[in-house]
């Protein structure tokens, strides 16, 4: 029976090499698929379903259809949360990419010695748990922390402030930590990309009398499209998903809720204020946004490259 | 490439500034962890680490993290290799669709999954168990793992697989004695990445483990940091303990970390 099946399969697809296993593939795939379906795909669908109910997590939910989504759009607090993400985006994404481009170009021009050491050091923030990063920076930003001490030592006493306790500075202070974390990623990514540019491209630009800036624009930037796209995707998603950092550095959404972000709103609504349906709707929105950004950036970089 | 002396000096200067800024917060927390309670008392206090371990309960938190991380790493590595092997070397109906379903998992943010997961696992009586911390993370890791191992198996020499088959090796034998020895670097990268993600995971642990005895290291640190009475050096010592396993692994297997975190994204 089994042999007959195999023969039949081979006749349909003559290109298949002899003895290639086919159906057993399902068996190899099964364990991974089962766990993935039960603990990822199913919750994803359940989340979408819950988002259509008004539910406090304890009593019976009430069907409200799209109401939770409509409320999300109308919610001023939530608009503020997404506004905060927009600010974080500058710090998590734009600044690291800009700094990374300049630094990687400079490092490539001057064949720096000890590059391995610098790379290890710059990439280090990527592997430290965000909670630890939060604690470390809380110390730095503390009223008596090293930042204020440094400011006072150069006579800028009036600049010293309670960075995380002030609604005007808390978000920027958290954002800067994002720059600290993501810059290494961008630098290492771009260094790899520049290393792959053929030497002749630089020579040709130089023969044409190109200066540093021109060389950067004509040679480096176009060659790094893919890497810039990857850096933008990774850092944008990191900004969008920020939770640990704000939760540790500025409890309860920060002074005057100035650092509340969507992920924090999901947590707070679902587990502290009994708005599970609303939290689920926000989760769905966050997922959709992540998908759109990933696809969008992938498409832009691919088109630019094809040009 | 020839550059002027001035540019060379400038580059080193800028590089030094950035390297120092990358290291400063890390070094300063290590220094805080080793200093006496009162600033300026002088001397080093390595016993802060012991205090954090016992009084701060970090010994227990680290043990929980170790149990969860090792379980997630082992299970997801095995499942990923099996799934990647099937997707990369075998042809069967629906392969593309099944792969796409797995890929979906890479993009779904765990922040969105945590809410439905919590309420469903609560109804099953599974919250506050190691299972509630392990299984969702296996599901997410397997999505990346299957994708990562598939890419390796696709790239590994086709002729090799076919030669093994010609020699009469079964599919399991081909995987075990022909492909896996070659796959070692790819598997190490996968293991290292999954360990990094699991060890540092915060939100899932925060939601699932309300029991103090089940807190993982990052969660324990968060609660320790939230207490008003917490001593600053002991808190720093706790932070060092939480970060240390991953940082040590990073220093030893740096290439795997960087390759995994960057190439993994590039191929996606």
PDB file of N, CA and C in Angstrom, chain A residues 16-17 20-22 24-26 28-29 31-32 36 39 42-43 46 57 99 103 107 109-110 112-113 118 120-121 123 126-127 129 131 135 137-138 180 188 206 230 241 244 247 263 266-267 271 276 283 287 291, chain B residues 1 7 11-12 14-15 18-19 21-22 25 79 82-83 86 90-91 93 101-102 104 110-112 115-116 118-120 122 135 139 142 158 165 171-172 200 202-203 206-207 222 225 239 246 250 254 261-262 266:
ATOM      1  N   UNK A  16      11.142  14.397  -8.858  1.00  0.00           N
ATOM      2  CA  UNK A  16      11.507  14.064  -7.489  1.00  0.00           C
ATOM      3  C   UNK A  16      12.599  13.013  -7.429  1.00  0.00           C
ATOM      4  N   UNK A  17      13.630  13.255  -6.665  1.00  0.00           N
ATOM      5  CA  UNK A  17      14.728  12.288  -6.563  1.00  0.00           C
ATOM      6  C   UNK A  17      14.245  11.000  -5.907  1.00  0.00           C
ATOM      7  N   UNK A  20      12.994  10.057  -1.945  1.00  0.00           N
ATOM      8  CA  UNK A  20      12.708  11.267  -1.167  1.00  0.00           C
ATOM      9  C   UNK A  20      11.459  11.064  -0.318  1.00  0.00           C
ATOM     10  N   UNK A  21      11.614  11.274   0.983  1.00  0.00           N
ATOM     11  CA  UNK A  21      10.446  11.098   1.838  1.00  0.00           C
ATOM     12  C   UNK A  21       9.450  12.230   1.603  1.00  0.00           C
ATOM     13  N   UNK A  22       8.173  11.893   1.679  1.00  0.00           N
ATOM     14  CA  UNK A  22       7.165  12.918   1.448  1.00  0.00           C
ATOM     15  C   UNK A  22       6.235  13.063   2.638  1.00  0.00           C
ATOM     16  N   UNK A  24       6.057  11.664   5.402  1.00  0.00           N
ATOM     17  CA  UNK A  24       6.631  11.671   6.735  1.00  0.00           C
ATOM     18  C   UNK A  24       6.966  13.111   7.154  1.00  0.00           C
ATOM     19  N   UNK A  25       7.033  14.012   6.173  1.00  0.00           N
ATOM     20  CA  UNK A  25       7.270  15.418   6.469  1.00  0.00           C
ATOM     21  C   UNK A  25       6.253  15.968   7.453  1.00  0.00           C
ATOM     22  N   UNK A  26       4.995  15.548   7.309  1.00  0.00           N
ATOM     23  CA  UNK A  26       3.957  16.017   8.237  1.00  0.00           C
ATOM     24  C   UNK A  26       4.295  15.627   9.666  1.00  0.00           C
ATOM     25  N   UNK A  28       7.244  15.156  10.974  1.00  0.00           N
ATOM     26  CA  UNK A  28       8.320  15.995  11.507  1.00  0.00           C
ATOM     27  C   UNK A  28       7.799  17.367  11.898  1.00  0.00           C
ATOM     28  N   UNK A  29       6.824  17.817  11.152  1.00  0.00           N
ATOM     29  CA  UNK A  29       6.302  19.171  11.347  1.00  0.00           C
ATOM     30  C   UNK A  29       5.290  19.220  12.496  1.00  0.00           C
ATOM     31  N   UNK A  31       4.846  18.204  15.784  1.00  0.00           N
ATOM     32  CA  UNK A  31       4.999  18.736  17.149  1.00  0.00           C
ATOM     33  C   UNK A  31       5.089  20.265  17.173  1.00  0.00           C
ATOM     34  N   UNK A  32       5.887  20.810  16.268  1.00  0.00           N
ATOM     35  CA  UNK A  32       6.032  22.269  16.226  1.00  0.00           C
ATOM     36  C   UNK A  32       4.690  22.925  15.923  1.00  0.00           C
ATOM     37  N   UNK A  36       2.558  25.494  18.304  1.00  0.00           N
ATOM     38  CA  UNK A  36       2.360  26.800  17.696  1.00  0.00           C
ATOM     39  C   UNK A  36       0.875  27.133  17.562  1.00  0.00           C
ATOM     40  N   UNK A  39      -0.671  27.573  21.342  1.00  0.00           N
ATOM     41  CA  UNK A  39      -0.213  28.656  22.201  1.00  0.00           C
ATOM     42  C   UNK A  39       0.108  29.944  21.452  1.00  0.00           C
ATOM     43  N   UNK A  42      -4.076  29.992  18.290  1.00  0.00           N
ATOM     44  CA  UNK A  42      -5.353  29.990  18.999  1.00  0.00           C
ATOM     45  C   UNK A  42      -5.530  31.259  19.856  1.00  0.00           C
ATOM     46  N   UNK A  43      -4.548  31.595  20.693  1.00  0.00           N
ATOM     47  CA  UNK A  43      -4.700  32.858  21.457  1.00  0.00           C
ATOM     48  C   UNK A  43      -4.887  34.077  20.559  1.00  0.00           C
ATOM     49  N   UNK A  46      -8.440  33.974  19.650  1.00  0.00           N
ATOM     50  CA  UNK A  46      -9.214  34.251  20.853  1.00  0.00           C
ATOM     51  C   UNK A  46      -9.177  35.741  21.199  1.00  0.00           C
ATOM     52  N   UNK A  57     -13.341  40.116  32.655  1.00  0.00           N
ATOM     53  CA  UNK A  57     -12.457  39.008  32.970  1.00  0.00           C
ATOM     54  C   UNK A  57     -13.033  38.054  33.998  1.00  0.00           C
ATOM     55  N   UNK A  99      23.004  57.993  13.612  1.00  0.00           N
ATOM     56  CA  UNK A  99      24.309  57.836  14.250  1.00  0.00           C
ATOM     57  C   UNK A  99      25.031  56.624  13.670  1.00  0.00           C
ATOM     58  N   UNK A 103      28.707  56.692  11.994  1.00  0.00           N
ATOM     59  CA  UNK A 103      29.761  55.957  12.684  1.00  0.00           C
ATOM     60  C   UNK A 103      30.310  54.829  11.800  1.00  0.00           C
ATOM     61  N   UNK A 107      34.087  54.501  10.496  1.00  0.00           N
ATOM     62  CA  UNK A 107      34.883  53.329  10.868  1.00  0.00           C
ATOM     63  C   UNK A 107      35.420  52.628   9.632  1.00  0.00           C
ATOM     64  N   UNK A 109      36.058  54.065   6.659  1.00  0.00           N
ATOM     65  CA  UNK A 109      37.083  54.883   5.992  1.00  0.00           C
ATOM     66  C   UNK A 109      38.428  54.759   6.687  1.00  0.00           C
ATOM     67  N   UNK A 110      38.397  54.955   8.007  1.00  0.00           N
ATOM     68  CA  UNK A 110      39.624  54.803   8.782  1.00  0.00           C
ATOM     69  C   UNK A 110      39.664  53.358   9.233  1.00  0.00           C
ATOM     70  N   UNK A 112      39.915  51.142  11.368  1.00  0.00           N
ATOM     71  CA  UNK A 112      40.192  51.227  12.800  1.00  0.00           C
ATOM     72  C   UNK A 112      40.766  49.921  13.333  1.00  0.00           C
ATOM     73  N   UNK A 113      41.740  50.061  14.210  1.00  0.00           N
ATOM     74  CA  UNK A 113      42.275  48.870  14.866  1.00  0.00           C
ATOM     75  C   UNK A 113      41.419  48.534  16.073  1.00  0.00           C
ATOM     76  N   UNK A 118      35.397  47.173  19.809  1.00  0.00           N
ATOM     77  CA  UNK A 118      34.369  48.216  19.738  1.00  0.00           C
ATOM     78  C   UNK A 118      33.005  47.626  19.415  1.00  0.00           C
ATOM     79  N   UNK A 120      31.930  44.573  20.052  1.00  0.00           N
ATOM     80  CA  UNK A 120      31.420  43.877  21.242  1.00  0.00           C
ATOM     81  C   UNK A 120      30.802  44.871  22.213  1.00  0.00           C
ATOM     82  N   UNK A 121      31.504  45.980  22.452  1.00  0.00           N
ATOM     83  CA  UNK A 121      31.032  46.964  23.425  1.00  0.00           C
ATOM     84  C   UNK A 121      29.750  47.640  22.935  1.00  0.00           C
ATOM     85  N   UNK A 123      27.508  46.601  20.871  1.00  0.00           N
ATOM     86  CA  UNK A 123      26.358  45.697  20.736  1.00  0.00           C
ATOM     87  C   UNK A 123      25.850  45.220  22.098  1.00  0.00           C
ATOM     88  N   UNK A 126      22.281  45.448  23.617  1.00  0.00           N
ATOM     89  CA  UNK A 126      21.241  44.618  23.011  1.00  0.00           C
ATOM     90  C   UNK A 126      20.949  43.342  23.793  1.00  0.00           C
ATOM     91  N   UNK A 127      21.916  42.859  24.569  1.00  0.00           N
ATOM     92  CA  UNK A 127      21.707  41.562  25.218  1.00  0.00           C
ATOM     93  C   UNK A 127      21.381  41.686  26.712  1.00  0.00           C
ATOM     94  N   UNK A 129      19.077  42.449  29.804  1.00  0.00           N
ATOM     95  CA  UNK A 129      17.627  42.478  30.034  1.00  0.00           C
ATOM     96  C   UNK A 129      17.157  43.915  30.225  1.00  0.00           C
ATOM     97  N   UNK A 131      14.877  45.135  31.956  1.00  0.00           N
ATOM     98  CA  UNK A 131      14.637  45.507  33.355  1.00  0.00           C
ATOM     99  C   UNK A 131      15.934  45.993  33.985  1.00  0.00           C
ATOM    100  N   UNK A 135      16.830  49.700  35.481  1.00  0.00           N
ATOM    101  CA  UNK A 135      17.379  49.979  36.813  1.00  0.00           C
ATOM    102  C   UNK A 135      18.663  50.799  36.697  1.00  0.00           C
ATOM    103  N   UNK A 137      19.612  52.859  34.345  1.00  0.00           N
ATOM    104  CA  UNK A 137      19.360  54.247  33.941  1.00  0.00           C
ATOM    105  C   UNK A 137      18.560  55.024  34.977  1.00  0.00           C
ATOM    106  N   UNK A 138      17.769  54.325  35.773  1.00  0.00           N
ATOM    107  CA  UNK A 138      17.078  54.997  36.867  1.00  0.00           C
ATOM    108  C   UNK A 138      18.085  55.615  37.823  1.00  0.00           C
ATOM    109  N   UNK A 180      20.297  54.547  23.341  1.00  0.00           N
ATOM    110  CA  UNK A 180      21.466  53.841  23.875  1.00  0.00           C
ATOM    111  C   UNK A 180      21.427  52.358  23.494  1.00  0.00           C
ATOM    112  N   UNK A 188      26.501  47.929  13.965  1.00  0.00           N
ATOM    113  CA  UNK A 188      26.993  46.605  13.566  1.00  0.00           C
ATOM    114  C   UNK A 188      26.360  46.168  12.240  1.00  0.00           C
ATOM    115  N   UNK A 206      36.020  58.132  -6.022  1.00  0.00           N
ATOM    116  CA  UNK A 206      37.152  58.991  -5.722  1.00  0.00           C
ATOM    117  C   UNK A 206      37.783  59.544  -6.998  1.00  0.00           C
ATOM    118  N   UNK A 230      16.146  47.012   7.389  1.00  0.00           N
ATOM    119  CA  UNK A 230      16.123  46.054   8.500  1.00  0.00           C
ATOM    120  C   UNK A 230      16.220  46.792   9.824  1.00  0.00           C
ATOM    121  N   UNK A 241       6.562  48.250  20.763  1.00  0.00           N
ATOM    122  CA  UNK A 241       6.269  47.246  21.778  1.00  0.00           C
ATOM    123  C   UNK A 241       6.820  47.606  23.151  1.00  0.00           C
ATOM    124  N   UNK A 244       8.705  46.910  29.120  1.00  0.00           N
ATOM    125  CA  UNK A 244       9.578  46.713  30.292  1.00  0.00           C
ATOM    126  C   UNK A 244      10.192  48.025  30.748  1.00  0.00           C
ATOM    127  N   UNK A 247       7.748  50.454  32.229  1.00  0.00           N
ATOM    128  CA  UNK A 247       7.155  49.865  33.432  1.00  0.00           C
ATOM    129  C   UNK A 247       8.122  49.945  34.599  1.00  0.00           C
ATOM    130  N   UNK A 263       1.508  49.204  24.866  1.00  0.00           N
ATOM    131  CA  UNK A 263       1.696  47.926  25.559  1.00  0.00           C
ATOM    132  C   UNK A 263       1.350  48.069  27.041  1.00  0.00           C
ATOM    133  N   UNK A 266      -2.406  48.010  27.341  1.00  0.00           N
ATOM    134  CA  UNK A 266      -2.945  46.649  27.245  1.00  0.00           C
ATOM    135  C   UNK A 266      -2.884  45.987  28.616  1.00  0.00           C
ATOM    136  N   UNK A 267      -1.712  46.055  29.231  1.00  0.00           N
ATOM    137  CA  UNK A 267      -1.512  45.411  30.528  1.00  0.00           C
ATOM    138  C   UNK A 267      -2.446  46.014  31.573  1.00  0.00           C
ATOM    139  N   UNK A 271      -5.536  43.821  33.240  1.00  0.00           N
ATOM    140  CA  UNK A 271      -5.265  43.223  34.544  1.00  0.00           C
ATOM    141  C   UNK A 271      -5.477  44.163  35.714  1.00  0.00           C
ATOM    142  N   UNK A 276     -11.057  44.018  29.708  1.00  0.00           N
ATOM    143  CA  UNK A 276     -10.355  42.998  28.946  1.00  0.00           C
ATOM    144  C   UNK A 276     -10.647  43.112  27.446  1.00  0.00           C
ATOM    145  N   UNK A 283      -4.659  44.991  21.517  1.00  0.00           N
ATOM    146  CA  UNK A 283      -3.690  43.975  21.100  1.00  0.00           C
ATOM    147  C   UNK A 283      -3.801  43.681  19.617  1.00  0.00           C
ATOM    148  N   UNK A 287      -0.966  44.346  16.764  1.00  0.00           N
ATOM    149  CA  UNK A 287      -0.512  43.303  15.843  1.00  0.00           C
ATOM    150  C   UNK A 287      -0.631  43.785  14.400  1.00  0.00           C
ATOM    151  N   UNK A 291       2.375  44.327  11.615  1.00  0.00           N
ATOM    152  CA  UNK A 291       2.368  43.715  10.282  1.00  0.00           C
ATOM    153  C   UNK A 291       2.545  44.771   9.207  1.00  0.00           C
TER     154      UNK A 291
ATOM    155  N   UNK B   1      42.289  52.411   2.004  1.00  0.00           N
ATOM    156  CA  UNK B   1      41.782  53.768   1.793  1.00  0.00           C
ATOM    157  C   UNK B   1      42.659  54.754   2.558  1.00  0.00           C
ATOM    158  N   UNK B   7      41.371  63.165  10.222  1.00  0.00           N
ATOM    159  CA  UNK B   7      40.157  62.361  10.184  1.00  0.00           C
ATOM    160  C   UNK B   7      40.327  61.104  11.022  1.00  0.00           C
ATOM    161  N   UNK B  11      38.021  60.097  14.084  1.00  0.00           N
ATOM    162  CA  UNK B  11      37.258  58.856  14.119  1.00  0.00           C
ATOM    163  C   UNK B  11      37.474  58.110  15.429  1.00  0.00           C
ATOM    164  N   UNK B  12      38.753  58.014  15.830  1.00  0.00           N
ATOM    165  CA  UNK B  12      39.030  57.317  17.096  1.00  0.00           C
ATOM    166  C   UNK B  12      38.380  58.012  18.271  1.00  0.00           C
ATOM    167  N   UNK B  14      35.603  59.942  18.257  1.00  0.00           N
ATOM    168  CA  UNK B  14      34.159  59.709  18.237  1.00  0.00           C
ATOM    169  C   UNK B  14      33.861  58.287  18.692  1.00  0.00           C
ATOM    170  N   UNK B  15      34.654  57.347  18.194  1.00  0.00           N
ATOM    171  CA  UNK B  15      34.465  55.946  18.550  1.00  0.00           C
ATOM    172  C   UNK B  15      34.634  55.741  20.050  1.00  0.00           C
ATOM    173  N   UNK B  18      31.545  56.975  21.885  1.00  0.00           N
ATOM    174  CA  UNK B  18      30.395  56.081  21.784  1.00  0.00           C
ATOM    175  C   UNK B  18      30.611  54.789  22.561  1.00  0.00           C
ATOM    176  N   UNK B  19      31.828  54.263  22.510  1.00  0.00           N
ATOM    177  CA  UNK B  19      32.098  53.027  23.245  1.00  0.00           C
ATOM    178  C   UNK B  19      31.953  53.258  24.743  1.00  0.00           C
ATOM    179  N   UNK B  21      30.097  55.541  26.149  1.00  0.00           N
ATOM    180  CA  UNK B  21      28.683  55.714  26.506  1.00  0.00           C
ATOM    181  C   UNK B  21      27.964  54.378  26.513  1.00  0.00           C
ATOM    182  N   UNK B  22      28.368  53.455  25.634  1.00  0.00           N
ATOM    183  CA  UNK B  22      27.730  52.145  25.641  1.00  0.00           C
ATOM    184  C   UNK B  22      28.086  51.399  26.918  1.00  0.00           C
ATOM    185  N   UNK B  25      26.754  52.884  31.525  1.00  0.00           N
ATOM    186  CA  UNK B  25      25.682  52.415  32.412  1.00  0.00           C
ATOM    187  C   UNK B  25      25.946  51.014  32.950  1.00  0.00           C
ATOM    188  N   UNK B  79      12.075  20.773  18.405  1.00  0.00           N
ATOM    189  CA  UNK B  79      10.930  20.957  17.502  1.00  0.00           C
ATOM    190  C   UNK B  79      11.334  21.747  16.256  1.00  0.00           C
ATOM    191  N   UNK B  82      13.349  19.509  13.780  1.00  0.00           N
ATOM    192  CA  UNK B  82      12.456  18.574  13.083  1.00  0.00           C
ATOM    193  C   UNK B  82      11.636  19.316  12.029  1.00  0.00           C
ATOM    194  N   UNK B  83      11.043  20.436  12.428  1.00  0.00           N
ATOM    195  CA  UNK B  83      10.188  21.175  11.497  1.00  0.00           C
ATOM    196  C   UNK B  83      11.013  21.755  10.347  1.00  0.00           C
ATOM    197  N   UNK B  86      11.876  19.064   7.804  1.00  0.00           N
ATOM    198  CA  UNK B  86      10.765  18.733   6.906  1.00  0.00           C
ATOM    199  C   UNK B  86      10.573  19.848   5.870  1.00  0.00           C
ATOM    200  N   UNK B  90      12.035  18.198   2.390  1.00  0.00           N
ATOM    201  CA  UNK B  90      10.998  17.286   1.895  1.00  0.00           C
ATOM    202  C   UNK B  90       9.935  18.052   1.133  1.00  0.00           C
ATOM    203  N   UNK B  91       9.269  17.303   0.243  1.00  0.00           N
ATOM    204  CA  UNK B  91       8.188  17.948  -0.489  1.00  0.00           C
ATOM    205  C   UNK B  91       6.886  17.274  -0.137  1.00  0.00           C
ATOM    206  N   UNK B  93       2.366  18.137   0.218  1.00  0.00           N
ATOM    207  CA  UNK B  93       1.295  19.065  -0.061  1.00  0.00           C
ATOM    208  C   UNK B  93       1.081  20.027   1.108  1.00  0.00           C
ATOM    209  N   UNK B 101       2.065  29.782   8.045  1.00  0.00           N
ATOM    210  CA  UNK B 101       1.416  29.815   9.363  1.00  0.00           C
ATOM    211  C   UNK B 101       2.452  29.963  10.475  1.00  0.00           C
ATOM    212  N   UNK B 102       3.549  29.217  10.324  1.00  0.00           N
ATOM    213  CA  UNK B 102       4.611  29.315  11.324  1.00  0.00           C
ATOM    214  C   UNK B 102       5.247  30.704  11.312  1.00  0.00           C
ATOM    215  N   UNK B 104       3.966  33.460  10.571  1.00  0.00           N
ATOM    216  CA  UNK B 104       3.059  34.430  11.188  1.00  0.00           C
ATOM    217  C   UNK B 104       3.469  34.690  12.634  1.00  0.00           C
ATOM    218  N   UNK B 110       4.197  39.629  21.431  1.00  0.00           N
ATOM    219  CA  UNK B 110       3.691  38.859  22.573  1.00  0.00           C
ATOM    220  C   UNK B 110       2.765  39.707  23.431  1.00  0.00           C
ATOM    221  N   UNK B 111       2.889  41.040  23.337  1.00  0.00           N
ATOM    222  CA  UNK B 111       2.018  41.927  24.092  1.00  0.00           C
ATOM    223  C   UNK B 111       0.557  41.687  23.722  1.00  0.00           C
ATOM    224  N   UNK B 112       0.340  41.273  22.457  1.00  0.00           N
ATOM    225  CA  UNK B 112      -1.027  41.054  22.008  1.00  0.00           C
ATOM    226  C   UNK B 112      -1.535  39.677  22.440  1.00  0.00           C
ATOM    227  N   UNK B 115      -2.928  38.698  26.798  1.00  0.00           N
ATOM    228  CA  UNK B 115      -4.264  38.832  27.370  1.00  0.00           C
ATOM    229  C   UNK B 115      -5.098  37.563  27.162  1.00  0.00           C
ATOM    230  N   UNK B 116      -5.318  37.127  25.899  1.00  0.00           N
ATOM    231  CA  UNK B 116      -6.085  35.891  25.736  1.00  0.00           C
ATOM    232  C   UNK B 116      -5.407  34.690  26.394  1.00  0.00           C
ATOM    233  N   UNK B 118      -3.600  34.548  29.089  1.00  0.00           N
ATOM    234  CA  UNK B 118      -3.803  34.530  30.536  1.00  0.00           C
ATOM    235  C   UNK B 118      -5.181  33.986  30.892  1.00  0.00           C
ATOM    236  N   UNK B 119      -6.212  34.494  30.227  1.00  0.00           N
ATOM    237  CA  UNK B 119      -7.561  34.096  30.634  1.00  0.00           C
ATOM    238  C   UNK B 119      -7.852  32.644  30.282  1.00  0.00           C
ATOM    239  N   UNK B 120      -7.325  32.166  29.156  1.00  0.00           N
ATOM    240  CA  UNK B 120      -7.547  30.760  28.803  1.00  0.00           C
ATOM    241  C   UNK B 120      -6.777  29.829  29.734  1.00  0.00           C
ATOM    242  N   UNK B 122      -5.870  30.490  32.719  1.00  0.00           N
ATOM    243  CA  UNK B 122      -6.480  30.578  34.041  1.00  0.00           C
ATOM    244  C   UNK B 122      -7.650  29.602  34.143  1.00  0.00           C
ATOM    245  N   UNK B 135       5.343  26.932  27.685  1.00  0.00           N
ATOM    246  CA  UNK B 135       4.695  26.597  26.415  1.00  0.00           C
ATOM    247  C   UNK B 135       4.484  27.799  25.480  1.00  0.00           C
ATOM    248  N   UNK B 139       6.157  28.171  21.718  1.00  0.00           N
ATOM    249  CA  UNK B 139       5.386  28.450  20.507  1.00  0.00           C
ATOM    250  C   UNK B 139       6.011  29.598  19.716  1.00  0.00           C
ATOM    251  N   UNK B 142       9.594  28.520  18.365  1.00  0.00           N
ATOM    252  CA  UNK B 142       9.534  27.547  17.279  1.00  0.00           C
ATOM    253  C   UNK B 142       9.243  28.244  15.952  1.00  0.00           C
ATOM    254  N   UNK B 158      22.289  19.859  -1.278  1.00  0.00           N
ATOM    255  CA  UNK B 158      21.236  18.923  -1.654  1.00  0.00           C
ATOM    256  C   UNK B 158      21.817  17.568  -1.979  1.00  0.00           C
ATOM    257  N   UNK B 165      20.562   9.298   0.890  1.00  0.00           N
ATOM    258  CA  UNK B 165      19.386   8.485   0.565  1.00  0.00           C
ATOM    259  C   UNK B 165      19.762   7.334  -0.349  1.00  0.00           C
ATOM    260  N   UNK B 171      15.144   8.657   6.474  1.00  0.00           N
ATOM    261  CA  UNK B 171      15.096  10.111   6.704  1.00  0.00           C
ATOM    262  C   UNK B 171      15.622  10.504   8.073  1.00  0.00           C
ATOM    263  N   UNK B 172      15.366   9.663   9.079  1.00  0.00           N
ATOM    264  CA  UNK B 172      15.819   9.984  10.419  1.00  0.00           C
ATOM    265  C   UNK B 172      17.349   9.886  10.493  1.00  0.00           C
ATOM    266  N   UNK B 200      15.327  36.991  29.199  1.00  0.00           N
ATOM    267  CA  UNK B 200      14.989  38.401  29.365  1.00  0.00           C
ATOM    268  C   UNK B 200      13.493  38.694  29.297  1.00  0.00           C
ATOM    269  N   UNK B 202       9.774  39.493  29.942  1.00  0.00           N
ATOM    270  CA  UNK B 202       9.251  40.163  31.119  1.00  0.00           C
ATOM    271  C   UNK B 202       7.722  40.116  31.224  1.00  0.00           C
ATOM    272  N   UNK B 203       7.031  40.555  30.180  1.00  0.00           N
ATOM    273  CA  UNK B 203       5.585  40.734  30.304  1.00  0.00           C
ATOM    274  C   UNK B 203       4.851  39.419  30.574  1.00  0.00           C
ATOM    275  N   UNK B 206       5.339  38.452  34.067  1.00  0.00           N
ATOM    276  CA  UNK B 206       4.604  39.364  34.942  1.00  0.00           C
ATOM    277  C   UNK B 206       3.141  38.951  35.057  1.00  0.00           C
ATOM    278  N   UNK B 207       2.570  38.529  33.916  1.00  0.00           N
ATOM    279  CA  UNK B 207       1.158  38.189  33.893  1.00  0.00           C
ATOM    280  C   UNK B 207       0.911  36.790  34.452  1.00  0.00           C
ATOM    281  N   UNK B 222      12.282  43.479  39.162  1.00  0.00           N
ATOM    282  CA  UNK B 222      11.286  44.558  39.102  1.00  0.00           C
ATOM    283  C   UNK B 222      10.615  44.756  40.461  1.00  0.00           C
ATOM    284  N   UNK B 225      13.086  46.188  42.941  1.00  0.00           N
ATOM    285  CA  UNK B 225      13.329  47.603  42.664  1.00  0.00           C
ATOM    286  C   UNK B 225      12.160  48.464  43.120  1.00  0.00           C
ATOM    287  N   UNK B 239      20.713  43.311  39.962  1.00  0.00           N
ATOM    288  CA  UNK B 239      20.709  43.563  38.518  1.00  0.00           C
ATOM    289  C   UNK B 239      21.861  42.851  37.844  1.00  0.00           C
ATOM    290  N   UNK B 246      23.425  35.940  30.622  1.00  0.00           N
ATOM    291  CA  UNK B 246      23.359  36.256  29.197  1.00  0.00           C
ATOM    292  C   UNK B 246      24.614  37.003  28.751  1.00  0.00           C
ATOM    293  N   UNK B 250      27.194  35.930  25.949  1.00  0.00           N
ATOM    294  CA  UNK B 250      27.443  36.847  24.827  1.00  0.00           C
ATOM    295  C   UNK B 250      28.936  37.037  24.605  1.00  0.00           C
ATOM    296  N   UNK B 254      29.826  35.587  21.051  1.00  0.00           N
ATOM    297  CA  UNK B 254      29.413  36.848  20.473  1.00  0.00           C
ATOM    298  C   UNK B 254      28.966  36.741  19.022  1.00  0.00           C
ATOM    299  N   UNK B 261      20.923  37.695  15.526  1.00  0.00           N
ATOM    300  CA  UNK B 261      20.027  38.841  15.636  1.00  0.00           C
ATOM    301  C   UNK B 261      19.979  39.652  14.351  1.00  0.00           C
ATOM    302  N   UNK B 262      21.046  39.634  13.561  1.00  0.00           N
ATOM    303  CA  UNK B 262      21.049  40.415  12.323  1.00  0.00           C
ATOM    304  C   UNK B 262      20.658  39.568  11.110  1.00  0.00           C
ATOM    305  N   UNK B 266      17.654  39.607   8.435  1.00  0.00           N
ATOM    306  CA  UNK B 266      17.926  39.846   7.021  1.00  0.00           C
ATOM    307  C   UNK B 266      17.179  38.850   6.150  1.00  0.00           C
TER     308      UNK B 266
END
